[in-house]
Short mmCIF file of C-alpha atoms and ligand atoms in Angstrom, two decimals:
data_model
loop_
_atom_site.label_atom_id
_atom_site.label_comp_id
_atom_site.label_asym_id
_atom_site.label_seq_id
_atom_site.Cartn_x
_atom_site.Cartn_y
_atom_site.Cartn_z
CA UNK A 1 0.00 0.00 0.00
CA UNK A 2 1.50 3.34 -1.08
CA UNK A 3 1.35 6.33 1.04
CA UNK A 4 2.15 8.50 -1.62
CA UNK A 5 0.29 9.58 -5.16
CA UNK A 6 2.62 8.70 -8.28
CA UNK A 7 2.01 7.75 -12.18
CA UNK A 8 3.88 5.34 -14.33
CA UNK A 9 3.09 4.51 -17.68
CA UNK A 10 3.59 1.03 -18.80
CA UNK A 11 3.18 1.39 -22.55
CA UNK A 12 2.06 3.99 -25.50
CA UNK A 13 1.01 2.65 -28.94
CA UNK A 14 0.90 6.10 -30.89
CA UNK A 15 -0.50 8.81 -28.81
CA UNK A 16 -1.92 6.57 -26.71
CA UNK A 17 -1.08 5.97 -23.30
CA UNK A 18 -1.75 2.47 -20.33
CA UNK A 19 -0.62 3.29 -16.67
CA UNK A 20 -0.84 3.07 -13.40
CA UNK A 21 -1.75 5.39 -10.63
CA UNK A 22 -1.11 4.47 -7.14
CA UNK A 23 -3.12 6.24 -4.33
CA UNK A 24 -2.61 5.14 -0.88
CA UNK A 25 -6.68 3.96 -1.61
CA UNK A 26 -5.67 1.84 -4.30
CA UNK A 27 -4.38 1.43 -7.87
CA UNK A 28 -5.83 3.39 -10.77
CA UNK A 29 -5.07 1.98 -14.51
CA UNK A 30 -5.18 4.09 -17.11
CA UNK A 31 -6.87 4.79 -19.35
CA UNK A 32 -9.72 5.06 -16.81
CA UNK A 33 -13.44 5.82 -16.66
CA UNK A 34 -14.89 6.88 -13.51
CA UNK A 35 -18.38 6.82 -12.82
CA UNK A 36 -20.38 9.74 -11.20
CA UNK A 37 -21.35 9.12 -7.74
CA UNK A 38 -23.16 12.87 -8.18
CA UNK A 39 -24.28 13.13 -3.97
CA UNK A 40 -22.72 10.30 -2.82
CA UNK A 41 -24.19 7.67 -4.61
CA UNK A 42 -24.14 6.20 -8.49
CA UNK A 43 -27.58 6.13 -8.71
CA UNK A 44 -29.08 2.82 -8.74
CA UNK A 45 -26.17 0.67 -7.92
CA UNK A 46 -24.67 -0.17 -4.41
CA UNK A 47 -20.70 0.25 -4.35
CA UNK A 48 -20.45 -3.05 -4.63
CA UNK A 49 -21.74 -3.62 -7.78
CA UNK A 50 -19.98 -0.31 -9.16
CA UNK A 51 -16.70 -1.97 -8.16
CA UNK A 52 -18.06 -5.37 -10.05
CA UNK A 53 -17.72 -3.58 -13.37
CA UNK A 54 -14.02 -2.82 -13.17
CA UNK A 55 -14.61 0.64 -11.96
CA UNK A 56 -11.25 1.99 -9.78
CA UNK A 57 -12.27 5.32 -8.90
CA UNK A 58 -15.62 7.16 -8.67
CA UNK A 59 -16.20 11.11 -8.59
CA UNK A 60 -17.81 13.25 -6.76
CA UNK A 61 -19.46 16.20 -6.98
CA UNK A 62 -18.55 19.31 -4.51
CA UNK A 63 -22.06 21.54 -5.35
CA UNK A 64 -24.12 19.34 -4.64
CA UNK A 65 -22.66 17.56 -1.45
CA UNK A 66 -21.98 21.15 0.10
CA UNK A 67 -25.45 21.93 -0.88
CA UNK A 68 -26.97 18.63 0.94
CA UNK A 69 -25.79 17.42 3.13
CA UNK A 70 -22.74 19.69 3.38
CA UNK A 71 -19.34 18.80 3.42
CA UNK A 72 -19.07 19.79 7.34
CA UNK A 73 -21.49 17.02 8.17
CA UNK A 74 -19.91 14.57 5.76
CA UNK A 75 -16.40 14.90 8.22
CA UNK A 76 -18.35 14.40 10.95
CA UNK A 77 -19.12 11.05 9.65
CA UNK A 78 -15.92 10.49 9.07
CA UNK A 79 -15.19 11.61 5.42
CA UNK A 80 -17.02 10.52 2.05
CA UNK A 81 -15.66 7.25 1.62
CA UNK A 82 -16.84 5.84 5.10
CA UNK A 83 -19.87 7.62 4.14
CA UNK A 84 -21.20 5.81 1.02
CA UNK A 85 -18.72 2.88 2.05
CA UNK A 86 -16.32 2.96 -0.84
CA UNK A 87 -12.91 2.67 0.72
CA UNK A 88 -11.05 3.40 -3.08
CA UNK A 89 -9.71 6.81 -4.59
CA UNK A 90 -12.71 9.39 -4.95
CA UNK A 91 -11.82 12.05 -7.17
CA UNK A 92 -14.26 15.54 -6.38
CA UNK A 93 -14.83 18.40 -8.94
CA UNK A 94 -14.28 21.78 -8.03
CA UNK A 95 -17.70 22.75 -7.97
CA UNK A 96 -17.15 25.28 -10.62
CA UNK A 97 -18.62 23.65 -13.40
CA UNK A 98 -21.65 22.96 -11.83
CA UNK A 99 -22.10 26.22 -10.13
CA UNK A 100 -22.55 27.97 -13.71
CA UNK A 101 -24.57 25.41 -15.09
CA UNK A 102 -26.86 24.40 -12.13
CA UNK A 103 -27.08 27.20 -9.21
CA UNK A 104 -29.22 30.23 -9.59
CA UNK A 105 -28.91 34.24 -9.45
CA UNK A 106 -25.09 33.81 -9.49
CA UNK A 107 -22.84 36.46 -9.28
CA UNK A 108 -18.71 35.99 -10.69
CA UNK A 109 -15.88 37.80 -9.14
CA UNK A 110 -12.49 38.14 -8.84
CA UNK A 111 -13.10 36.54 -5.45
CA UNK A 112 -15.27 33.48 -6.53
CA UNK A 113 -18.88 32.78 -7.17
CA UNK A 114 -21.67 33.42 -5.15
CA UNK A 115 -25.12 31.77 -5.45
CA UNK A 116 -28.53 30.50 -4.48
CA UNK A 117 -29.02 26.50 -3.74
CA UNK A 118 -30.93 25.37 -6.84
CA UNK A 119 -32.53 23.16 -3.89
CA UNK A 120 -33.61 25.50 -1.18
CA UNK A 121 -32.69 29.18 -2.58
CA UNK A 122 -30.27 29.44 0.49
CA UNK A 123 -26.90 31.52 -0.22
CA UNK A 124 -23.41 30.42 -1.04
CA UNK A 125 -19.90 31.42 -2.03
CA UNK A 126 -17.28 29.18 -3.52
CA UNK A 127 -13.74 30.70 -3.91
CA UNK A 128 -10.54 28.59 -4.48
CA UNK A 129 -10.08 28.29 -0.66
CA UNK A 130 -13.53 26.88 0.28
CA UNK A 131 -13.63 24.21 -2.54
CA UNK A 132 -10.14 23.58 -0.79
CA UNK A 133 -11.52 23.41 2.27
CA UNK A 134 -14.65 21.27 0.79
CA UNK A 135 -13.04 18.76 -1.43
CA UNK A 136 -10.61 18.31 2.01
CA UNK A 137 -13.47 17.66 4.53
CA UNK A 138 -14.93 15.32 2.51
CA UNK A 139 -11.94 13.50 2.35
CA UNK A 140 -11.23 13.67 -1.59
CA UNK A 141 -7.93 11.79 -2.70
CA UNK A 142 -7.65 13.47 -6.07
CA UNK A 143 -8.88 17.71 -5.67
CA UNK A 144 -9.61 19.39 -8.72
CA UNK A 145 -8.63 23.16 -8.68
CA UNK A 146 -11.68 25.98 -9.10
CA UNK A 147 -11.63 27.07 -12.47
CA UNK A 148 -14.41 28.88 -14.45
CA UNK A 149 -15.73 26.98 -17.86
CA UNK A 150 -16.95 29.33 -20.67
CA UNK A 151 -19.50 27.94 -23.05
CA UNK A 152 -18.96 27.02 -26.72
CA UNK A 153 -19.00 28.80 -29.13
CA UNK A 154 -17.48 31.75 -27.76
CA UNK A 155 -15.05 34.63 -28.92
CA UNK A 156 -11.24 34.81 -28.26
CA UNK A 157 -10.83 37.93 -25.54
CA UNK A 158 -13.79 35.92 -23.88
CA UNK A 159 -12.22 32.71 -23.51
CA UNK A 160 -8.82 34.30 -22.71
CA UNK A 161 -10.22 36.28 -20.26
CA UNK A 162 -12.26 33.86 -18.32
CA UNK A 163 -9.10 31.50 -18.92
CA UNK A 164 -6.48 34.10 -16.86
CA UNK A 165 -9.29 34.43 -14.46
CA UNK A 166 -8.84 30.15 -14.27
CA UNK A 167 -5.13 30.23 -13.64
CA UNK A 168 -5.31 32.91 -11.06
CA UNK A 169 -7.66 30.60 -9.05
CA UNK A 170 -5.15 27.63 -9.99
CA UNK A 171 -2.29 29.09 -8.07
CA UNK A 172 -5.13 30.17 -5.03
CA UNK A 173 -6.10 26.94 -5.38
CA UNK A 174 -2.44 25.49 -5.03
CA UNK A 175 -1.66 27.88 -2.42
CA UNK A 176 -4.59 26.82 -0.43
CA UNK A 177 -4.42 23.28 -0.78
CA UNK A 178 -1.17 22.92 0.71
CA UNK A 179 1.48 19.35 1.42
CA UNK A 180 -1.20 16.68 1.76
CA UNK A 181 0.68 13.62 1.23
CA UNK A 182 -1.01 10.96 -0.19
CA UNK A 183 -3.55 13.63 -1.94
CA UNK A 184 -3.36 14.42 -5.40
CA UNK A 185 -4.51 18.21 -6.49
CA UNK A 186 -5.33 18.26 -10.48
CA UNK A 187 -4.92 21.27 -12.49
CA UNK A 188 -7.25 22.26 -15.37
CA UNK A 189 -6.09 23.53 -19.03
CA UNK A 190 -9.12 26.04 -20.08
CA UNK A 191 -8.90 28.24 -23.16
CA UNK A 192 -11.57 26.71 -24.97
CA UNK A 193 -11.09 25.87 -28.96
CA UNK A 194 -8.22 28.21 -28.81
CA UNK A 195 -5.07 26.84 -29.47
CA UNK A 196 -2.92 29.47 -28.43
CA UNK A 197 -4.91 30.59 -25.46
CA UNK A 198 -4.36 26.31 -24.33
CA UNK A 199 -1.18 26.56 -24.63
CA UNK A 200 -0.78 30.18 -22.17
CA UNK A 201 -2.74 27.76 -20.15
CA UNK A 202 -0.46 24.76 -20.36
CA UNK A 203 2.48 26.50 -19.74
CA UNK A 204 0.54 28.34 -16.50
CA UNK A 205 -0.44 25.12 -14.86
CA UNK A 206 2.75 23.82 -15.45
CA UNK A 207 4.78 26.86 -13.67
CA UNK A 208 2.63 26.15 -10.38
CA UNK A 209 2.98 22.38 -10.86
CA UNK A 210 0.45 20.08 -10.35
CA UNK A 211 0.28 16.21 -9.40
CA UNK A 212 -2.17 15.88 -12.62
CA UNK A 213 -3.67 17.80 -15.38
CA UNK A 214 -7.34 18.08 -16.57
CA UNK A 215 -8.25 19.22 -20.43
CA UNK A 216 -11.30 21.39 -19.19
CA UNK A 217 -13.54 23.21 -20.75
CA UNK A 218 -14.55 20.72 -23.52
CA UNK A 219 -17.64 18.79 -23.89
CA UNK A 220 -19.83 22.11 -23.54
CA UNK A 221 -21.59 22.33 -26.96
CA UNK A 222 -18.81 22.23 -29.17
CA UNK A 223 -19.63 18.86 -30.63
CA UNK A 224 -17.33 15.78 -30.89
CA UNK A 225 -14.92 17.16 -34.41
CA UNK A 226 -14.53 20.17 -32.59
CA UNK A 227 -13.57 18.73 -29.49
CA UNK A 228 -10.92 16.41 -31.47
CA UNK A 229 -9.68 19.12 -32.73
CA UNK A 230 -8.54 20.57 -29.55
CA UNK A 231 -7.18 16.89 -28.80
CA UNK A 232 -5.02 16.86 -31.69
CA UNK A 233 -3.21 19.35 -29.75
CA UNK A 234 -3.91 20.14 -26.19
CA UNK A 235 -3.07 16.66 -24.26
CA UNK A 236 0.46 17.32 -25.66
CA UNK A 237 0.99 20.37 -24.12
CA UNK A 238 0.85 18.87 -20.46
CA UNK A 239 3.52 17.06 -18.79
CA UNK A 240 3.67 13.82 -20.49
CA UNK A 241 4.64 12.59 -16.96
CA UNK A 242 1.73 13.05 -14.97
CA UNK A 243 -2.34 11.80 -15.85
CA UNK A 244 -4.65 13.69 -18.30
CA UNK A 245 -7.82 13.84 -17.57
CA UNK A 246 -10.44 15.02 -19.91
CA UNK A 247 -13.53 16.12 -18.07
CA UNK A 248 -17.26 15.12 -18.58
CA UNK A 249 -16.91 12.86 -21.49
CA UNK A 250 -18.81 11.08 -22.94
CA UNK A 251 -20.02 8.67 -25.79
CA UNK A 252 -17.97 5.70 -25.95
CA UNK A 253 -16.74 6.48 -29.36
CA UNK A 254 -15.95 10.10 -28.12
CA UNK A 255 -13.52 8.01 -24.97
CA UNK A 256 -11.73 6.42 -27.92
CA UNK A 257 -10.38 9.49 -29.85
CA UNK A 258 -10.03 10.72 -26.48
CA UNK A 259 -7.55 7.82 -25.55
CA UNK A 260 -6.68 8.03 -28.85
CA UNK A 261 -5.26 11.31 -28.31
CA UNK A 262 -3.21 10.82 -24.90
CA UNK A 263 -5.98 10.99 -22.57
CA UNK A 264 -5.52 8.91 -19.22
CA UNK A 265 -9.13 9.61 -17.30
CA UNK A 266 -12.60 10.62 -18.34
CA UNK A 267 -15.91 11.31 -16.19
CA UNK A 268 -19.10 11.54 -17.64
CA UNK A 269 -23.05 10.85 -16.49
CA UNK A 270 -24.12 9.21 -19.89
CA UNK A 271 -24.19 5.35 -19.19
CA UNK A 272 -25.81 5.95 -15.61
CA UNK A 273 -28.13 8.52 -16.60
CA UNK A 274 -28.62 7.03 -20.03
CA UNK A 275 -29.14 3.50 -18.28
CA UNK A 276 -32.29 4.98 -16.22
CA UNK A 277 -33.88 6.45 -19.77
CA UNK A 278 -33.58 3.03 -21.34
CA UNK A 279 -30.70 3.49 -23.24
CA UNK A 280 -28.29 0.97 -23.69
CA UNK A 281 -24.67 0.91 -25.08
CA UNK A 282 -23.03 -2.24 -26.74
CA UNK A 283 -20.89 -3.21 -28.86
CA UNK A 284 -23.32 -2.68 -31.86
CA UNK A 285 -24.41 0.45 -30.70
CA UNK A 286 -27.15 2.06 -28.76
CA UNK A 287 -30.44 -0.33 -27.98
CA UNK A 288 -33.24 1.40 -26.93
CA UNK A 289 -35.23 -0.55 -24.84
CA UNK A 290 -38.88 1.37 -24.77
CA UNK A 291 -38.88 0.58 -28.28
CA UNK A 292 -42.12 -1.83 -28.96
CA UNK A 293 -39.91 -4.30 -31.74
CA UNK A 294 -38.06 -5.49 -28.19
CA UNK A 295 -41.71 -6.29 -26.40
CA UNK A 296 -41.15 -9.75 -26.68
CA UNK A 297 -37.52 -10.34 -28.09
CA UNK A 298 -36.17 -13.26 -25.96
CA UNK A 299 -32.29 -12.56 -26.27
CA UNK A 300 -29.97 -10.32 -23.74
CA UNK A 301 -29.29 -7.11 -24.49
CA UNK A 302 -25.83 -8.14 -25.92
CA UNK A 303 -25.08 -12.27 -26.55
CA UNK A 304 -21.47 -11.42 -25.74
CA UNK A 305 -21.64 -9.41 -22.38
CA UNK A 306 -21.44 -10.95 -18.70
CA UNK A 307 -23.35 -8.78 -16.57
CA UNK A 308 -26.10 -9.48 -14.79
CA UNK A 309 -28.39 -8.14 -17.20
CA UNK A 310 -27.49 -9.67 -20.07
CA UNK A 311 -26.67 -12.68 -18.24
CA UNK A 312 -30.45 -13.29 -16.74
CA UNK A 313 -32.90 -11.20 -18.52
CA UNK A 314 -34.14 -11.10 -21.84
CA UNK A 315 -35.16 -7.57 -23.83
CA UNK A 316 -38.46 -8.69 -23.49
CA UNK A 317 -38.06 -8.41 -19.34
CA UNK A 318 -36.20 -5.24 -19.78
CA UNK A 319 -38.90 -3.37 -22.24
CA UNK A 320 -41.21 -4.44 -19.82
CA UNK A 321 -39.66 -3.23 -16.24
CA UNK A 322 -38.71 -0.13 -17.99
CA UNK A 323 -42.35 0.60 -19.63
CA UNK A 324 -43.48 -0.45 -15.82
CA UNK A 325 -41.29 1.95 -14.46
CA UNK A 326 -39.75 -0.29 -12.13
CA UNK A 327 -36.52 0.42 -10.05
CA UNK A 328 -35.36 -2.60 -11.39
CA UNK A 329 -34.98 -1.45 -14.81
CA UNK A 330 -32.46 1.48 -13.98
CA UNK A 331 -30.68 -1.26 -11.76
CA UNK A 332 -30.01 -3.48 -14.48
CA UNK A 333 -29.24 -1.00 -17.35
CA UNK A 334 -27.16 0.91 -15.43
CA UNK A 335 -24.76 -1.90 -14.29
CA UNK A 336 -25.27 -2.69 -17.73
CA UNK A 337 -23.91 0.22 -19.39
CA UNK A 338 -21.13 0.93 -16.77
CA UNK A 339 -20.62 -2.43 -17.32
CA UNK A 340 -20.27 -2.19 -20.97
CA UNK A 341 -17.87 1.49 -20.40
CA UNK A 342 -15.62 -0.85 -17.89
CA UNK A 343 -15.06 -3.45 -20.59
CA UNK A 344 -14.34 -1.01 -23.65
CA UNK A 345 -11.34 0.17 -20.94
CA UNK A 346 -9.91 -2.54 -20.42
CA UNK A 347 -10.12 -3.29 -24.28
CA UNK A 348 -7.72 -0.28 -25.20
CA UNK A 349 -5.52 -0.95 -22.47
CA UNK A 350 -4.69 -4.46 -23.45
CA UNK A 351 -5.14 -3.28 -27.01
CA UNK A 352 -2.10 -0.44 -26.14
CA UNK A 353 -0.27 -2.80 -23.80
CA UNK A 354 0.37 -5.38 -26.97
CA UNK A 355 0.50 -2.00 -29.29
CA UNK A 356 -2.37 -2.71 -31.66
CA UNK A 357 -4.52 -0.27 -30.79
CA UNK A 358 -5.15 1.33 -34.48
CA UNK A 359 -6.30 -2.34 -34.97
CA UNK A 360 -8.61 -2.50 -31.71
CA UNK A 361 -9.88 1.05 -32.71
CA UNK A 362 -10.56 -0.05 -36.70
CA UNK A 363 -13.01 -3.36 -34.80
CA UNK A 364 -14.57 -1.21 -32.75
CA UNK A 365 -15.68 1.58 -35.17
CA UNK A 366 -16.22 -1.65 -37.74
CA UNK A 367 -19.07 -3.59 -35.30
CA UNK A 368 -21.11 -0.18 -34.68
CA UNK A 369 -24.49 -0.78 -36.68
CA UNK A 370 -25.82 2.32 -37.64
CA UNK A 371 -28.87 4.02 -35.70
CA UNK A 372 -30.80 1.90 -33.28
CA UNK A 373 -30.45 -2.27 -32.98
C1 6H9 B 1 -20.50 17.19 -19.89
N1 6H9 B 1 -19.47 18.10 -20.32
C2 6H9 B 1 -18.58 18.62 -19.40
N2 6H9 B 1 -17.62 19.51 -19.70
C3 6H9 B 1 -17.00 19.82 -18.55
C4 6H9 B 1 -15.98 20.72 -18.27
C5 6H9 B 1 -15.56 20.85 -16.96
C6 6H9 B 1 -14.51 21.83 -16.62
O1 6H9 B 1 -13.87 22.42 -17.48
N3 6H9 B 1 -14.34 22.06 -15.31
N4 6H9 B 1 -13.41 22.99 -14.92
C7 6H9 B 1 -16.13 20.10 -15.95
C8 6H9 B 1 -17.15 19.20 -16.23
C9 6H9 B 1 -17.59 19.07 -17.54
N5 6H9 B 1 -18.58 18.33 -18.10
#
């Protein structure tokens, strides 16, 4: 057991990248997905069954659990992981992403952001220091810096402004978070489709020196060519030493250009939230299961997959529980689909560990029906 946070790589194959990161929680290997355990929970599954489907690492969101039921409480209990009893690395958001696209009447500032509770109205600052101070008492082993995310589209002297605004927070953020052994803080690249203002950003980050570094700032309506567009350049301009991690994405075949393209980590909502509106990701593509040609189709969603889905229940049972509206039916297509994220991992990091990945990546675009099976 490590006390310390570190990153080796083991292989590349191209601009791809498989490693390991050690937390004194446990082993990370990259490339990674981590599920979204939004206020301490990824809905409809118990830890358990999150870590059954290869998962090494879960986030957590800092607006919401300060919102409800604050991070002060969640100490008190003895820290986030005792809390929803998962005893590996938990890597918490900033809050700042979520604070301009979920909290109301808010109000920027040098300072930070202040803002009503989209839940009760109540008010609420977050500066660098509190999120700090948050992501700390709730125990967080990887702590993302506050940064502010601009929306795509959006002109240069926008972007570079709201990006300078970023960095200052990065070093506040730095400054605040202190020597925490054993705790990793992440940096975040913003300067949106901007290739010059990513690389004033790179080179930023890199002169306060971080244990990690996050592409931000994608993901927000620029749509996936844009977004690769930015990857054809922006992983590179990080240390090549230490993780990238791009946030909030996404569709599986926007994780492989991602990993395609250097990335290490990835976050995103869509096979939980997808799972609970009957969506379901396999190899072939997207099923979706309210669809009336599955009412009485006998075979799993996917003849190939071991979870416990596909390995018990027919499309038939799954139409039906979801048409029904029963819990079970987010149950099982959520496990499904994190599941089915899990296994397209551990795909590219074989497939970069034995360096065919450009033939891994050619099957997987090759079995991807098009539209709905
Ligand atoms: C779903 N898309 C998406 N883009 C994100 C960008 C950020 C970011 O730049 N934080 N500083 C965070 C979460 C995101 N989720």
């Amino acid at each position: 057991m490590t006390e310390r946070f570190s990153f080796s790589l083991h292989a590349t194959d191209g601009r791809a990248r498989t490693g390991t990161i050690s937390t004194p929680r446990g082993e990370i290997r990259t490339p990674a997905f981590m599920p979204v355990g939004t206020a301490a929970t990824v809905k409809a599954m118990l830890p358990e069954s999150v870590r059954a489907t290869g998962a090494d690492v879960l986030l957590g969101n800092t607006y919401h659990l300060m919102l409800r039921p604050t991070a002060e409480r969640i100490a008190r209990l003895g820290g986030l992981h005792a809390f929803m009893n998962w005893e590996r690395p938990i890597l918490t958001d900033s809050g700042g992403f979520q604070v301009m696209s979920l909290a109301e009447l808010r109000k920027l500032t040098e300072e930070g952001v202040t803002f009503r509770s989209h839940i009760d109205g109540s008010r609420h600052m977050l500066t660098p220091e509190r999120s700090m101070e948050i992501q700390q008492l709730l125990g967080s082993d990887i702590v993302m810096c506050f940064d502010e995310c601009p929306a795509l589209p959006a002109e240069h002297d926008r972007i570079a402004e709201s990006m300078r605004l970023s960095m200052r927070w990065a070093q506040r953020s730095r400054d605040a978070f202190g020597d925490r052994p054993g705790h990793a803080l992440f940096g975040i690249q913003q300067g949106g489709d901007k290739e010059d203002l990513r690389g004033e950003s790179a080179e930023a980050l890199r002169a306060i020196g971080f244990d990690g570094y996050a592409v931000g700032g994608l993901a927000v309506g620029e749509g996936q060519e844009v977004m690769f567009r930015v990857l054809d350049y922006a992983p590179d301009m990080l240390p090549e030493d230490k993780p990238r991690y791009l946030m909030g994405v996404g569709k599986p075949d926007d994780i492989v250009g991602a990993v395609k393209r250097g990335i290490d980590m990835m976050d995103c909502v869509l096979p939980s939230r997808s799972g609970r509106t009957g969506q379901a990701f396999t190899r072939r593509g997207v099923v979706n299961i309210k669809n009336a040609r599955h009412q009485e189709d006998p075979r799993p969603l996917d003849e190939h997959c071991s979870c416990p889905a596909c390995r018990s229940y027919s499309r038939a049972y799954l139409h039906h529980v979801f048409r029904s509206q029963e819990i079970i039916s987010s149950m099982l297509l959520t496990w499904h689909n994190l599941h089915y994220f899990q296994e397209l991992m551990q795909g590219m990091r074989d497939a970069i560990a034995a360096g065919r990945f450009a033939d891994w990546e050619t099957d997987f675009h090759a079995q991807r029906a098009e539209g709905d099976i």
